[in-house]
Coordinates of C-alpha atoms in Angstrom, one line a residue:
M1 CA -18.0 -18.2 21.6
S2 CA -17.6 -20.1 18.2
N3 CA -14.3 -21.2 17.6
E4 CA -14.6 -20.3 14.4
M5 CA -13.6 -17.1 12.0
R6 CA -14.7 -15.6 8.2
A7 CA -12.0 -15.3 6.5
A8 CA -11.2 -14.6 2.7
L9 CA -10.0 -17.8 0.9
Y10 CA -8.8 -19.5 -2.1
D11 CA -8.9 -22.9 -3.8
R12 CA -7.0 -22.1 -6.2
Y13 CA -4.6 -19.6 -8.6
G14 CA -6.9 -17.5 -10.9
P15 CA -9.3 -14.5 -11.7
P16 CA -10.5 -12.8 -9.0
E17 CA -13.8 -14.6 -9.1
V18 CA -11.5 -18.1 -7.5
L19 CA -11.7 -16.0 -4.1
Y20 CA -14.2 -16.7 -1.3
E21 CA -15.7 -16.2 2.0
G22 CA -14.9 -18.8 4.2
R23 CA -14.1 -20.5 7.7
L24 CA -11.8 -20.8 9.4
P25 CA -10.4 -22.1 13.2
K26 CA -10.2 -18.9 15.1
P27 CA -6.3 -17.9 16.1
V28 CA -5.2 -17.9 19.8
P29 CA -2.1 -15.8 20.6
G30 CA 1.3 -17.3 21.9
P31 CA 3.3 -15.4 24.0
G32 CA 4.2 -12.3 23.3
E33 CA 1.7 -12.3 20.7
V34 CA -1.5 -10.4 20.0
L35 CA -4.7 -11.0 18.6
V36 CA -6.8 -8.5 17.0
R37 CA -10.1 -8.0 16.4
V38 CA -9.8 -7.0 12.7
H39 CA -12.9 -3.7 11.6
A40 CA -11.4 -3.8 8.2
T41 CA -8.2 -4.5 5.6
S42 CA -7.3 -3.0 2.2
V43 CA -6.8 -4.5 -1.7
N44 CA -3.5 -4.0 -1.9
G45 CA -1.3 -4.6 -5.6
G46 CA 0.3 -7.1 -4.1
E47 CA -2.5 -9.1 -3.6
L48 CA -3.5 -9.3 -6.7
L49 CA -0.6 -11.0 -8.4
A50 CA 0.0 -13.5 -5.3
R51 CA -3.4 -14.9 -6.3
R52 CA -2.7 -14.9 -9.9
G53 CA 0.3 -17.0 -8.9
G54 CA 2.3 -14.5 -9.9
A55 CA 3.9 -14.6 -6.3
R56 CA 4.7 -18.3 -5.5
Y57 CA 7.4 -17.4 -3.3
A58 CA 5.5 -15.4 -0.7
T59 CA 2.4 -17.9 -1.2
A60 CA 4.2 -21.2 0.4
G61 CA 2.5 -23.9 1.2
G62 CA -1.5 -25.6 0.3
F63 CA -4.9 -24.5 -0.5
P64 CA -6.5 -22.7 0.8
K65 CA -4.9 -20.0 0.5
R66 CA -5.5 -16.2 2.0
T67 CA -5.4 -12.7 1.4
G68 CA -4.8 -9.3 2.9
L69 CA -1.6 -7.5 3.8
D70 CA -2.6 -4.4 6.4
F71 CA -5.5 -3.7 8.9
A72 CA -7.1 -1.9 11.8
G73 CA -8.8 -3.0 14.4
E74 CA -9.1 -3.8 18.1
V75 CA -7.0 -5.9 20.2
E76 CA -8.9 -8.6 21.3
A77 CA -6.5 -10.9 23.9
L78 CA -3.0 -11.1 24.9
G79 CA -0.9 -13.8 24.8
S80 CA 1.6 -12.7 27.3
P81 CA 0.6 -9.0 29.4
M82 CA 2.1 -6.1 27.3
T83 CA 2.1 -3.1 29.2
A84 CA 1.1 -0.6 25.9
L85 CA -1.7 -2.4 24.8
A86 CA -4.6 -3.8 26.2
P87 CA -7.7 -5.1 25.0
G88 CA -10.1 -2.7 23.4
T89 CA -6.9 -0.8 22.2
R90 CA -7.5 0.5 19.0
V91 CA -4.6 -0.6 16.7
W92 CA -3.6 -0.9 12.8
G93 CA -1.1 -2.7 11.3
M94 CA 0.9 -5.2 8.9
L95 CA 1.4 -8.8 8.3
G96 CA 4.6 -8.1 7.5
Y97 CA 5.3 -10.6 4.7
A98 CA 2.3 -12.9 4.7
F99 CA -1.2 -12.9 4.0
G100 CA -4.6 -13.5 5.7
S101 CA -5.3 -9.8 7.2
A102 CA -9.0 -10.4 5.4
A103 CA -10.6 -12.4 8.1
E104 CA -12.3 -11.2 11.6
Y105 CA -9.0 -12.3 13.3
V106 CA -5.3 -11.9 13.1
V107 CA -1.8 -13.0 15.4
V108 CA 0.8 -10.3 15.2
R109 CA 3.6 -9.7 17.6
P110 CA 3.4 -6.2 19.0
R111 CA 6.0 -5.1 16.7
R112 CA 3.7 -5.0 13.3
L113 CA 1.4 -2.7 15.5
A114 CA 1.0 0.9 16.5
L115 CA -2.1 2.8 18.0
A116 CA -4.7 3.7 15.3
P117 CA -5.0 7.5 15.0
A118 CA -7.2 9.3 17.9
G119 CA -10.6 10.2 16.5
L120 CA -10.1 8.2 13.1
D121 CA -12.9 5.6 11.8
L122 CA -11.5 1.8 12.1
V123 CA -13.0 0.9 8.7
Q124 CA -11.4 4.3 6.8
A125 CA -8.0 3.7 8.9
A126 CA -7.5 0.0 6.9
A127 CA -6.7 2.8 4.0
L128 CA -3.4 4.0 5.0
P129 CA -1.5 1.6 6.6
G130 CA 0.3 -0.2 4.1
V131 CA 0.6 2.7 1.3
G132 CA 0.8 4.9 4.0
T133 CA 4.6 3.5 5.4
T134 CA 5.7 3.0 1.7
A135 CA 4.9 7.1 0.9
I136 CA 6.8 7.2 3.6
T137 CA 9.8 5.1 3.2
A138 CA 10.0 6.2 -0.6
L139 CA 9.9 10.1 -0.1
R140 CA 11.4 10.6 3.7
D141 CA 13.8 7.5 4.2
K142 CA 15.1 6.6 0.3
A143 CA 14.7 9.7 -1.8
R144 CA 14.6 12.0 1.5
L145 CA 12.6 14.7 -0.4
R146 CA 13.7 18.3 1.0
P147 CA 11.8 21.7 1.1
G148 CA 11.5 23.2 -1.6
E149 CA 12.8 20.1 -4.3
R150 CA 10.4 19.2 -6.7
L151 CA 8.6 15.8 -6.7
L152 CA 6.6 13.7 -9.6
V153 CA 4.3 11.3 -8.5
R154 CA 3.5 9.0 -11.4
G155 CA -0.1 7.5 -10.3
A156 CA -0.7 9.9 -8.2
S157 CA -4.6 9.1 -7.5
G158 CA -3.7 5.6 -6.5
G159 CA -2.8 4.6 -3.0
V160 CA 0.5 5.6 -2.9
G161 CA 0.4 8.4 -5.1
S162 CA -2.5 9.8 -3.0
V163 CA -0.3 9.7 0.1
A164 CA 2.6 10.3 -1.7
V165 CA 1.0 13.9 -2.9
Q166 CA -0.3 14.7 1.0
L167 CA 3.4 13.9 2.4
G168 CA 5.2 16.0 -0.7
R169 CA 3.1 18.5 -0.1
A170 CA 4.2 18.4 3.8
Y171 CA 8.0 17.8 3.8
G172 CA 7.5 21.1 1.8
A173 CA 8.0 20.5 -2.1
R174 CA 6.2 21.7 -5.5
V175 CA 4.4 18.8 -6.2
T176 CA 3.7 17.5 -9.6
G177 CA 0.9 14.5 -10.3
L178 CA 0.1 12.6 -13.3
A179 CA -3.3 10.3 -13.4
G180 CA -6.2 9.6 -15.8
A181 CA -8.0 12.4 -17.0
A182 CA -11.2 11.6 -14.3
N183 CA -8.7 12.2 -10.8
L184 CA -7.0 15.2 -11.8
D185 CA -9.0 18.0 -9.9
F186 CA -8.5 15.3 -7.2
V187 CA -5.4 14.9 -7.2
R188 CA -4.5 19.0 -7.1
E189 CA -6.7 19.0 -3.8
L190 CA -4.9 16.4 -2.2
G191 CA -1.9 19.7 -2.7
A192 CA 0.1 19.0 -6.3
E193 CA 0.8 22.3 -7.8
E194 CA 0.6 20.5 -11.7
V195 CA -1.4 17.8 -12.5
Y196 CA -1.7 16.6 -16.0
D197 CA -3.1 13.0 -17.8
H198 CA -0.9 10.5 -18.2
R199 CA -2.3 9.5 -21.4
V200 CA -1.8 12.2 -23.2
T201 CA 1.2 13.6 -21.9
T202 CA 4.5 12.3 -22.7
P203 CA 7.6 12.5 -20.1
A204 CA 9.0 15.3 -22.6
D205 CA 6.1 17.9 -21.5
L206 CA 7.3 17.6 -18.5
G207 CA 10.3 19.2 -17.6
R208 CA 13.1 17.9 -14.9
F209 CA 12.7 17.0 -10.8
D210 CA 14.7 16.4 -7.6
V211 CA 12.5 13.0 -7.0
I212 CA 10.2 11.4 -8.9
L213 CA 8.3 8.8 -7.1
N214 CA 7.1 5.5 -10.1
T215 CA 3.6 4.2 -8.0
A216 CA 2.2 3.2 -11.9
P217 CA 2.9 -0.5 -13.0
G218 CA 3.7 -1.1 -16.5
P219 CA 6.8 0.1 -18.7
G220 CA 8.6 3.9 -18.8
L221 CA 11.0 4.0 -15.8
G222 CA 13.8 4.5 -18.5
A223 CA 11.7 7.7 -19.7
Y224 CA 10.7 9.2 -16.7
R225 CA 14.9 8.5 -15.1
R226 CA 15.8 11.0 -17.9
L227 CA 13.9 13.7 -16.4
L228 CA 16.5 13.9 -13.0
A229 CA 18.1 17.0 -12.5
P230 CA 21.4 16.3 -11.3
G231 CA 21.5 14.8 -7.9
G232 CA 17.9 13.6 -8.5
R233 CA 16.5 10.5 -7.2
M234 CA 13.7 8.1 -9.0
V235 CA 12.0 5.9 -6.1
S236 CA 10.0 3.1 -7.5
V237 CA 7.3 0.7 -5.8
S238 CA 6.2 -0.2 -8.8
F239 CA 7.2 -2.3 -11.9
D240 CA 5.9 -3.7 -15.1
P241 CA 4.5 -7.3 -14.4
E242 CA 4.6 -8.6 -17.5
R243 CA 8.3 -8.7 -18.0
Q244 CA 9.3 -8.9 -13.8
L245 CA 12.3 -9.3 -14.2
A246 CA 13.7 -7.0 -17.4
S247 CA 12.4 -4.3 -15.2
L248 CA 14.5 -5.3 -11.5
A249 CA 17.6 -5.6 -13.8
Y250 CA 17.5 -2.2 -14.8
I251 CA 16.5 -1.4 -11.7
A252 CA 19.6 -2.8 -10.8
A253 CA 21.6 -2.0 -13.3
S254 CA 20.9 2.5 -12.5
A255 CA 23.2 1.3 -9.7
V256 CA 25.9 0.4 -11.2
F257 CA 25.9 2.3 -14.6
G258 CA 24.5 5.9 -14.1
S259 CA 24.1 8.3 -11.4
R260 CA 20.9 8.9 -11.5
R261 CA 19.8 5.4 -9.7
V262 CA 16.6 3.4 -9.5
R263 CA 16.1 2.9 -6.0
F264 CA 13.1 0.0 -5.7
F265 CA 12.3 -2.2 -2.2
S266 CA 9.4 -3.7 -1.1
G267 CA 7.4 -2.5 2.0
N268 CA 8.0 -4.5 5.7
P269 CA 6.8 -1.4 8.5
T270 CA 7.1 -2.6 12.1
H271 CA 6.1 -0.2 14.5
P272 CA 8.6 3.2 14.2
L273 CA 7.0 3.1 10.8
L274 CA 3.6 2.7 11.8
A275 CA 3.8 5.1 14.6
D276 CA 5.6 7.6 12.5
L277 CA 2.2 7.6 10.3
T278 CA 0.1 7.6 13.1
A279 CA 1.5 11.0 13.9
Y280 CA 1.4 12.2 10.5
V281 CA -2.4 11.6 10.1
E282 CA -3.1 13.2 14.0
S283 CA -1.4 16.3 12.8
G284 CA -3.9 16.6 10.1
A285 CA -0.8 16.1 7.0
V286 CA -2.1 12.7 5.9
R287 CA -5.4 11.7 5.8
P288 CA -7.1 8.2 3.8
V289 CA -8.8 8.8 0.8
V290 CA -11.0 5.2 0.5
D291 CA -13.0 4.8 -3.0
T292 CA -15.3 1.9 -2.2
V293 CA -16.2 -0.2 0.6
F294 CA -17.0 -3.6 0.3
P295 CA -17.8 -7.0 2.9
L296 CA -15.9 -9.2 3.0
A297 CA -18.6 -11.6 1.0
D298 CA -17.7 -9.4 -1.9
I299 CA -14.2 -10.0 -1.8
A300 CA -14.0 -11.3 -5.1
K301 CA -15.7 -7.4 -6.3
A302 CA -12.9 -5.3 -4.6
H303 CA -10.2 -7.6 -6.1
R304 CA -12.0 -7.0 -10.1
A305 CA -12.4 -3.3 -9.1
L306 CA -8.7 -2.8 -9.1
E307 CA -8.0 -4.8 -11.3
E308 CA -9.8 -2.6 -13.4
G309 CA -7.6 0.5 -12.3
G310 CA -9.2 4.5 -12.0
V311 CA -8.9 3.7 -8.3
R312 CA -8.7 6.6 -6.0
G313 CA -6.8 5.8 -3.0
K314 CA -7.8 2.8 -2.1
H315 CA -10.6 -0.1 -1.7
V316 CA -11.6 -1.2 1.7
V317 CA -13.2 -4.4 3.0
R318 CA -15.2 -4.4 5.9
I319 CA -14.8 -7.5 7.9
G320 CA -17.1 -6.7 10.8

C-alpha cells in the first residue's frame, strides 16, 4: 500500500490556475482519530478567498497549501476502537476551520463526522455538508423561522440558497427566491412560491419579509434589511469581499443601533448538526443539487467555474 496520496495543492496565492494535483504523505490516524477515504468534496466560497490570499488567518504555515472543507467518503481506519464507526462505514463531514479535504484521505475527529444518508451516492452527497449545515443554522437556529412566515432567500440558486429554499418550504414558510433569470424555474422547482431575477428586481419591488437570508456576496445589506417586517430577522452568510471591514462593521452596528438586527456567522459544524442534515435528507426534505462534477486533476477548473458564477447548487470534485 502506498504511503502517499493525491491532493489539491497550491504554491502561491493567486487565480484558480495556481492549483494543481500533487502528492503528499498519506495521513495516519492517532488515538481518537478517524482516517476517511474521500470519495468527493465540493468547492466553497471560503476556499476561493483563501486561495487568493484573502483569509491568511485560516491558512497559516508555509506552502504548499491545501483546499477543500467538506467531504463524503468511507472510514478507512481508526486510531482507536470506536463503537459507532468501523472500516467501510459511509460518512460525511467537515474539517472545521482547516482546509485539505480535496485529497484521497483526511484524518478527523469523530465529532466532525456523521453517517452519510442511506442510499445517497457519495459523490452527490459531497454537495451538502457545508451548505446544508449552514442553511440549517441560519434558518432554524439563528432566524428561528416559523410556519407561515415570509422568507426571502437572496442567492437562491447557489449552494446555501438552494438548500435554504428546500428547508424553508419544509419549515412551512412562504419562500421567495432571488436568482439569475436562467435559474428562476429551477428555484421554483426547489419550493419557492415566488421567484425574481435579481438583475432587474430592486428591493422596493419585493414587499415585507419576516426572515431574509443573504447568501450573495456584494453590497446591498442595508437595502434588504429595510424590507424586514416588525420583529423580522436577517441572517447573512456572505458579505462584500471588496469591503470586508465595512460590511462586518455594518453587521455589528445593526445589533446596537437598530431593532432589525443582521446576524452573521461562520459555520463550524460538529456531529449533531451533521446528523440533523442526514435526517433531513433521509426524510426527503432536502436533496443535493450538483451542477458539475470535476475530477481532482481539474481542481483549477472547478474553482474557476465557481468564480464565474451562475452555479446551480454545488460544483463537486470527485477524488476517486
